[in-house]
Amino acid sequence: MRLLLFGAPGVGKGTQAKLLADDFRIPHISTGDLLRTAVANGTELGKKAKVIMDAGKLVPDDVMIGLVRGVLGSPAASKGFILDGFPRTLNQARALAQMFEELGIHDYRVLNIEVSNEAIIRRLSSRLMCRNDGKIYSTETYGATAGSPCPDCGGELYQRDDDKPETIRHRLEVYSTQTSPILKFYEDLGVELTVNGMDTVENVHRNINRLLQSTELR
Ligand code: AMP
């Protein structure tokens, strides 16, 4: 199973990726999580990335391509993976196609999760993330607040710096100008699948699994 999760920030890529990674027992590779780990560890990459991420901009292609190349080439990813947050530009999509070629990967799907812009803004504004396991909660449905413990692991729930209203607006703009055009690239390759993300986590998860089954990717 090699799956790329595609969609605007806040459509539920991370949440669904974690569930699918559990289903298929393959790694969830989130470029956002990799960068946040680098930030938390205070590495050179982390220091540079933090400024860019907090502004809602994209980390340069060469940095991201290098990062993903290292992870996809590792033994952990040899049996499959769920890639979440990459590619985000046409350049990255082309580089990924090249990496797949080099790694002999021909069978993969791009799962596009669709959610309305209003719902995205509402979701991102109420989103909390666990500092320890990266799980996502909402102040709306779960009633948690920043600083309270993660129900799963006890880690601290926090609001991401890039989930502030002005940054959200910019990230959606970046998605619409730089990232969404990639979908055409994958449609042309015939590997794109679309799922409606305007439903409960459980229903979206079930629908994704049905869709994957119907395309015989399971
Ligand atoms: P995410 O957790 O996927 O929303 O990513 C958080 C932030 O990390 C993004 O807003 C970007 O600043 C950066 N980032 C993650 N993945 C990429 C990528 N593929 N290309 C450029 N920047 C990225």
mmCIF file of C-alpha atoms and ligand atoms in Angstrom:
data_model
loop_
_atom_site.group_PDB
_atom_site.id
_atom_site.type_symbol
_atom_site.label_atom_id
_atom_site.label_comp_id
_atom_site.label_asym_id
_atom_site.label_seq_id
_atom_site.Cartn_x
_atom_site.Cartn_y
_atom_site.Cartn_z
ATOM 1 C CA MET A 1 0.000 0.000 0.000
ATOM 2 C CA ARG A 2 1.484 3.275 -1.122
ATOM 3 C CA LEU A 3 -0.808 6.174 -0.588
ATOM 4 C CA LEU A 4 -0.413 9.938 -0.796
ATOM 5 C CA LEU A 5 -2.946 11.951 1.182
ATOM 6 C CA PHE A 6 -3.889 15.132 -0.563
ATOM 7 C CA GLY A 7 -6.036 18.100 0.398
ATOM 8 C CA ALA A 8 -6.023 21.544 1.978
ATOM 9 C CA PRO A 9 -4.784 22.066 5.535
ATOM 10 C CA GLY A 10 -7.473 20.902 7.956
ATOM 11 C CA VAL A 11 -9.272 18.372 5.746
ATOM 12 C CA GLY A 12 -8.207 15.554 8.086
ATOM 13 C CA LYS A 13 -5.150 14.163 6.271
ATOM 14 C CA GLY A 14 -3.181 13.580 9.468
ATOM 15 C CA THR A 15 -6.075 11.975 11.330
ATOM 16 C CA GLN A 16 -6.969 9.648 8.462
ATOM 17 C CA ALA A 17 -3.297 8.886 7.739
ATOM 18 C CA LYS A 18 -2.798 7.663 11.326
ATOM 19 C CA LEU A 19 -5.851 5.368 11.085
ATOM 20 C CA LEU A 20 -4.755 3.960 7.709
ATOM 21 C CA ALA A 21 -1.180 3.462 8.922
ATOM 22 C CA ASP A 22 -2.629 1.375 11.795
ATOM 23 C CA ASP A 23 -4.913 -0.578 9.422
ATOM 24 C CA PHE A 24 -2.100 -1.483 7.052
ATOM 25 C CA ARG A 25 0.768 -1.519 9.599
ATOM 26 C CA ILE A 26 2.878 0.777 7.497
ATOM 27 C CA PRO A 27 4.568 4.060 8.452
ATOM 28 C CA HIS A 28 2.747 7.380 8.407
ATOM 29 C CA ILE A 29 5.193 9.853 6.910
ATOM 30 C CA SER A 30 4.035 13.408 7.592
ATOM 31 C CA THR A 31 6.359 16.114 6.316
ATOM 32 C CA GLY A 32 4.702 18.579 8.722
ATOM 33 C CA ASP A 33 5.440 16.218 11.657
ATOM 34 C CA LEU A 34 9.045 15.749 10.467
ATOM 35 C CA LEU A 35 9.505 19.529 10.406
ATOM 36 C CA ARG A 36 7.821 19.993 13.814
ATOM 37 C CA THR A 37 10.178 17.368 15.275
ATOM 38 C CA ALA A 38 13.137 19.275 13.794
ATOM 39 C CA VAL A 39 11.762 22.488 15.366
ATOM 40 C CA ALA A 40 11.295 20.788 18.763
ATOM 41 C CA ASN A 41 14.857 19.403 18.591
ATOM 42 C CA GLY A 42 16.258 22.824 17.712
ATOM 43 C CA THR A 43 18.173 21.522 14.669
ATOM 44 C CA GLU A 44 19.441 23.859 11.922
ATOM 45 C CA LEU A 45 16.586 22.677 9.681
ATOM 46 C CA GLY A 46 14.118 23.234 12.519
ATOM 47 C CA LYS A 47 15.311 26.801 13.140
ATOM 48 C CA LYS A 48 14.954 27.737 9.478
ATOM 49 C CA ALA A 49 11.663 25.877 9.029
ATOM 50 C CA LYS A 50 9.965 27.440 12.062
ATOM 51 C CA VAL A 51 10.034 30.959 10.641
ATOM 52 C CA ILE A 52 8.599 29.737 7.330
ATOM 53 C CA MET A 53 5.950 27.532 8.946
ATOM 54 C CA ASP A 54 4.785 30.250 11.349
ATOM 55 C CA ALA A 55 4.266 32.536 8.354
ATOM 56 C CA GLY A 56 2.151 29.850 6.642
ATOM 57 C CA LYS A 57 4.623 29.621 3.760
ATOM 58 C CA LEU A 58 6.222 26.589 2.131
ATOM 59 C CA VAL A 59 9.675 25.288 3.054
ATOM 60 C CA PRO A 60 11.854 25.332 -0.118
ATOM 61 C CA ASP A 61 11.421 22.419 -2.521
ATOM 62 C CA ASP A 62 15.048 21.243 -2.395
ATOM 63 C CA VAL A 63 14.912 20.904 1.404
ATOM 64 C CA MET A 64 11.609 19.008 1.324
ATOM 65 C CA ILE A 65 12.632 16.754 -1.561
ATOM 66 C CA GLY A 66 15.865 15.828 0.247
ATOM 67 C CA LEU A 67 13.928 15.075 3.428
ATOM 68 C CA VAL A 68 11.381 12.833 1.692
ATOM 69 C CA ARG A 69 14.038 11.093 -0.413
ATOM 70 C CA GLY A 70 15.812 10.021 2.796
ATOM 71 C CA VAL A 71 12.646 8.674 4.416
ATOM 72 C CA LEU A 72 11.216 6.862 1.379
ATOM 73 C CA GLY A 73 14.540 5.166 0.729
ATOM 74 C CA SER A 74 14.719 3.808 4.295
ATOM 75 C CA PRO A 75 13.964 0.127 5.090
ATOM 76 C CA ALA A 76 10.968 1.177 7.237
ATOM 77 C CA ALA A 77 9.165 2.418 4.119
ATOM 78 C CA SER A 78 10.060 -0.527 1.900
ATOM 79 C CA LYS A 79 6.735 -2.382 2.423
ATOM 80 C CA GLY A 80 4.532 0.666 1.948
ATOM 81 C CA PHE A 81 3.735 4.045 3.455
ATOM 82 C CA ILE A 82 1.139 6.756 3.882
ATOM 83 C CA LEU A 83 2.655 10.040 2.743
ATOM 84 C CA ASP A 84 0.913 13.078 4.214
ATOM 85 C CA GLY A 85 1.738 16.693 3.289
ATOM 86 C CA PHE A 86 3.969 15.958 0.287
ATOM 87 C CA PRO A 87 4.010 16.905 -2.545
ATOM 88 C CA ARG A 88 2.826 20.487 -2.140
ATOM 89 C CA THR A 89 4.202 21.945 -5.391
ATOM 90 C CA LEU A 90 4.424 20.691 -8.948
ATOM 91 C CA ASN A 91 8.214 20.541 -8.569
ATOM 92 C CA GLN A 92 7.829 18.247 -5.564
ATOM 93 C CA ALA A 93 5.327 16.081 -7.492
ATOM 94 C CA ARG A 94 7.793 15.689 -10.363
ATOM 95 C CA ALA A 95 10.650 14.883 -7.964
ATOM 96 C CA LEU A 96 8.458 12.301 -6.227
ATOM 97 C CA ALA A 97 7.632 10.661 -9.564
ATOM 98 C CA GLN A 98 11.381 10.419 -10.173
ATOM 99 C CA MET A 99 11.968 8.900 -6.704
ATOM 100 C CA PHE A 100 9.212 6.320 -7.331
ATOM 101 C CA GLU A 101 10.859 5.467 -10.633
ATOM 102 C CA GLU A 102 14.223 4.969 -8.903
ATOM 103 C CA LEU A 103 12.642 2.864 -6.146
ATOM 104 C CA GLY A 104 10.637 0.769 -8.648
ATOM 105 C CA ILE A 105 7.306 1.951 -7.243
ATOM 106 C CA HIS A 106 4.604 1.856 -9.911
ATOM 107 C CA ASP A 107 1.443 1.144 -7.965
ATOM 108 C CA TYR A 108 0.271 3.982 -5.742
ATOM 109 C CA ARG A 109 -2.806 6.147 -5.250
ATOM 110 C CA VAL A 110 -3.393 9.775 -4.392
ATOM 111 C CA LEU A 111 -6.329 10.210 -2.041
ATOM 112 C CA ASN A 112 -7.838 13.661 -2.281
ATOM 113 C CA ILE A 113 -9.944 14.628 0.755
ATOM 114 C CA GLU A 114 -12.465 17.386 0.031
ATOM 115 C CA VAL A 115 -13.861 19.761 2.652
ATOM 116 C CA SER A 116 -15.484 23.190 2.189
ATOM 117 C CA ASN A 117 -13.401 26.273 2.959
ATOM 118 C CA GLU A 118 -15.768 27.362 5.766
ATOM 119 C CA ALA A 119 -15.439 23.987 7.489
ATOM 120 C CA ILE A 120 -11.650 24.103 7.085
ATOM 121 C CA ILE A 121 -11.418 27.511 8.766
ATOM 122 C CA ARG A 122 -13.672 26.323 11.607
ATOM 123 C CA ARG A 123 -11.673 23.105 12.045
ATOM 124 C CA LEU A 124 -8.246 24.777 12.013
ATOM 125 C CA SER A 125 -9.310 27.510 14.438
ATOM 126 C CA SER A 126 -10.491 24.923 16.965
ATOM 127 C CA ARG A 127 -7.709 22.392 16.348
ATOM 128 C CA LEU A 128 -5.433 21.198 19.142
ATOM 129 C CA MET A 129 -2.480 18.890 18.649
ATOM 130 C CA CYS A 130 -0.794 16.586 21.151
ATOM 131 C CA ARG A 131 2.828 17.571 21.638
ATOM 132 C CA ASN A 132 3.738 13.938 22.254
ATOM 133 C CA ASP A 133 1.904 11.739 19.725
ATOM 134 C CA GLY A 134 0.698 14.380 17.240
ATOM 135 C CA LYS A 135 -2.967 13.302 17.515
ATOM 136 C CA ILE A 136 -5.551 15.927 16.617
ATOM 137 C CA TYR A 137 -8.442 17.061 18.829
ATOM 138 C CA SER A 138 -10.992 19.837 18.577
ATOM 139 C CA THR A 139 -12.068 22.311 21.223
ATOM 140 C CA GLU A 140 -15.557 21.984 19.656
ATOM 141 C CA THR A 141 -16.198 18.259 19.642
ATOM 142 C CA TYR A 142 -13.909 17.117 22.388
ATOM 143 C CA GLY A 143 -14.193 20.152 24.652
ATOM 144 C CA ALA A 144 -10.445 20.181 25.351
ATOM 145 C CA THR A 145 -8.474 23.379 25.836
ATOM 146 C CA ALA A 146 -4.857 24.222 25.120
ATOM 147 C CA GLY A 147 -2.761 22.904 27.991
ATOM 148 C CA SER A 148 -5.044 19.992 28.892
ATOM 149 C CA PRO A 149 -3.707 16.423 28.638
ATOM 150 C CA CYS A 150 -4.086 14.213 25.554
ATOM 151 C CA PRO A 151 -6.732 11.560 26.385
ATOM 152 C CA ASP A 152 -4.568 8.900 24.731
ATOM 153 C CA CYS A 153 -1.057 9.507 26.042
ATOM 154 C CA GLY A 154 -1.291 12.368 28.563
ATOM 155 C CA GLY A 155 0.908 14.679 26.441
ATOM 156 C CA GLU A 156 0.148 18.400 26.360
ATOM 157 C CA LEU A 157 -2.493 19.598 23.865
ATOM 158 C CA TYR A 158 -1.492 22.868 22.175
ATOM 159 C CA GLN A 159 -2.614 25.166 19.389
ATOM 160 C CA ARG A 160 -0.153 25.126 16.472
ATOM 161 C CA ASP A 161 1.409 28.538 15.803
ATOM 162 C CA ASP A 162 0.281 28.246 12.182
ATOM 163 C CA ASP A 163 -3.353 27.677 13.206
ATOM 164 C CA LYS A 164 -3.779 31.388 14.096
ATOM 165 C CA PRO A 165 -6.462 33.106 11.903
ATOM 166 C CA GLU A 166 -4.144 35.249 9.732
ATOM 167 C CA THR A 167 -1.795 32.310 9.076
ATOM 168 C CA ILE A 168 -4.724 30.007 8.247
ATOM 169 C CA ARG A 169 -5.850 32.443 5.552
ATOM 170 C CA HIS A 170 -2.363 32.510 4.037
ATOM 171 C CA ARG A 171 -1.999 28.711 4.122
ATOM 172 C CA LEU A 172 -5.288 28.317 2.260
ATOM 173 C CA GLU A 173 -4.081 30.770 -0.373
ATOM 174 C CA VAL A 174 -0.814 28.848 -0.746
ATOM 175 C CA TYR A 175 -2.819 25.629 -1.072
ATOM 176 C CA SER A 176 -5.052 27.048 -3.762
ATOM 177 C CA THR A 177 -2.249 28.629 -5.838
ATOM 178 C CA GLN A 178 0.649 26.183 -5.399
ATOM 179 C CA THR A 179 -0.717 22.840 -4.211
ATOM 180 C CA SER A 180 -4.177 22.236 -5.677
ATOM 181 C CA PRO A 181 -2.899 22.422 -9.314
ATOM 182 C CA ILE A 182 -0.962 19.187 -8.638
ATOM 183 C CA LEU A 183 -4.233 17.290 -8.598
ATOM 184 C CA LYS A 184 -4.431 17.585 -12.389
ATOM 185 C CA PHE A 185 -0.965 15.957 -12.593
ATOM 186 C CA TYR A 186 -2.313 12.916 -10.705
ATOM 187 C CA GLU A 187 -5.650 12.875 -12.514
ATOM 188 C CA ASP A 188 -3.727 12.672 -15.776
ATOM 189 C CA LEU A 189 -1.745 9.723 -14.390
ATOM 190 C CA GLY A 190 -5.037 8.024 -13.449
ATOM 191 C CA VAL A 191 -4.070 7.509 -9.794
ATOM 192 C CA GLU A 192 -6.323 10.077 -8.124
ATOM 193 C CA LEU A 193 -9.234 9.110 -5.842
ATOM 194 C CA THR A 194 -11.517 11.630 -4.153
ATOM 195 C CA VAL A 195 -13.344 11.205 -0.864
ATOM 196 C CA ASN A 196 -15.801 13.555 0.840
ATOM 197 C CA GLY A 197 -14.217 14.737 4.089
ATOM 198 C CA MET A 198 -17.336 16.505 5.401
ATOM 199 C CA ASP A 199 -18.321 13.671 7.730
ATOM 200 C CA THR A 200 -17.266 12.113 11.028
ATOM 201 C CA VAL A 201 -13.729 10.757 11.310
ATOM 202 C CA GLU A 202 -15.147 7.209 11.482
ATOM 203 C CA ASN A 203 -17.329 7.605 8.372
ATOM 204 C CA VAL A 204 -14.554 9.179 6.310
ATOM 205 C CA HIS A 205 -12.239 6.351 7.403
ATOM 206 C CA ARG A 206 -14.843 3.734 6.400
ATOM 207 C CA ASN A 207 -15.419 5.421 3.033
ATOM 208 C CA ILE A 208 -11.687 5.578 2.323
ATOM 209 C CA ASN A 209 -11.339 1.865 3.037
ATOM 210 C CA ARG A 210 -14.314 1.095 0.750
ATOM 211 C CA LEU A 211 -12.786 3.205 -1.982
ATOM 212 C CA LEU A 212 -9.413 1.472 -1.635
ATOM 213 C CA GLN A 213 -11.117 -1.928 -1.691
ATOM 214 C CA SER A 214 -13.035 -1.053 -4.846
ATOM 215 C CA THR A 215 -9.794 -0.099 -6.549
ATOM 216 C CA GLU A 216 -8.213 -3.339 -5.316
ATOM 217 C CA LEU A 217 -5.453 -1.534 -3.535
ATOM 218 C CA ARG A 218 -6.057 -3.374 -0.240
HETATM 219 P P1 AMP B 1 1.282 20.339 7.784
HETATM 220 O O1 AMP B 1 1.455 19.761 9.129
HETATM 221 O O2 AMP B 1 1.269 19.317 6.683
HETATM 222 O O3 AMP B 1 0.096 21.286 7.705
HETATM 223 O O4 AMP B 1 2.587 21.238 7.501
HETATM 224 C C1 AMP B 1 2.883 22.354 8.314
HETATM 225 C C2 AMP B 1 3.813 23.286 7.602
HETATM 226 O O5 AMP B 1 5.044 22.619 7.295
HETATM 227 C C3 AMP B 1 3.324 23.805 6.246
HETATM 228 O O6 AMP B 1 2.446 24.909 6.372
HETATM 229 C C4 AMP B 1 4.652 24.198 5.588
HETATM 230 O O7 AMP B 1 5.171 25.399 6.118
HETATM 231 C C5 AMP B 1 5.564 23.062 6.053
HETATM 232 N N1 AMP B 1 5.521 21.918 5.101
HETATM 233 C C6 AMP B 1 5.054 20.668 5.329
HETATM 234 N N2 AMP B 1 5.156 19.903 4.242
HETATM 235 C C7 AMP B 1 5.692 20.692 3.275
HETATM 236 C C8 AMP B 1 6.029 20.492 1.904
HETATM 237 N N3 AMP B 1 5.805 19.311 1.297
HETATM 238 N N4 AMP B 1 6.571 21.540 1.226
HETATM 239 C C9 AMP B 1 6.799 22.723 1.816
HETATM 240 N N5 AMP B 1 6.492 22.980 3.097
HETATM 241 C C10 AMP B 1 5.942 21.985 3.830
#
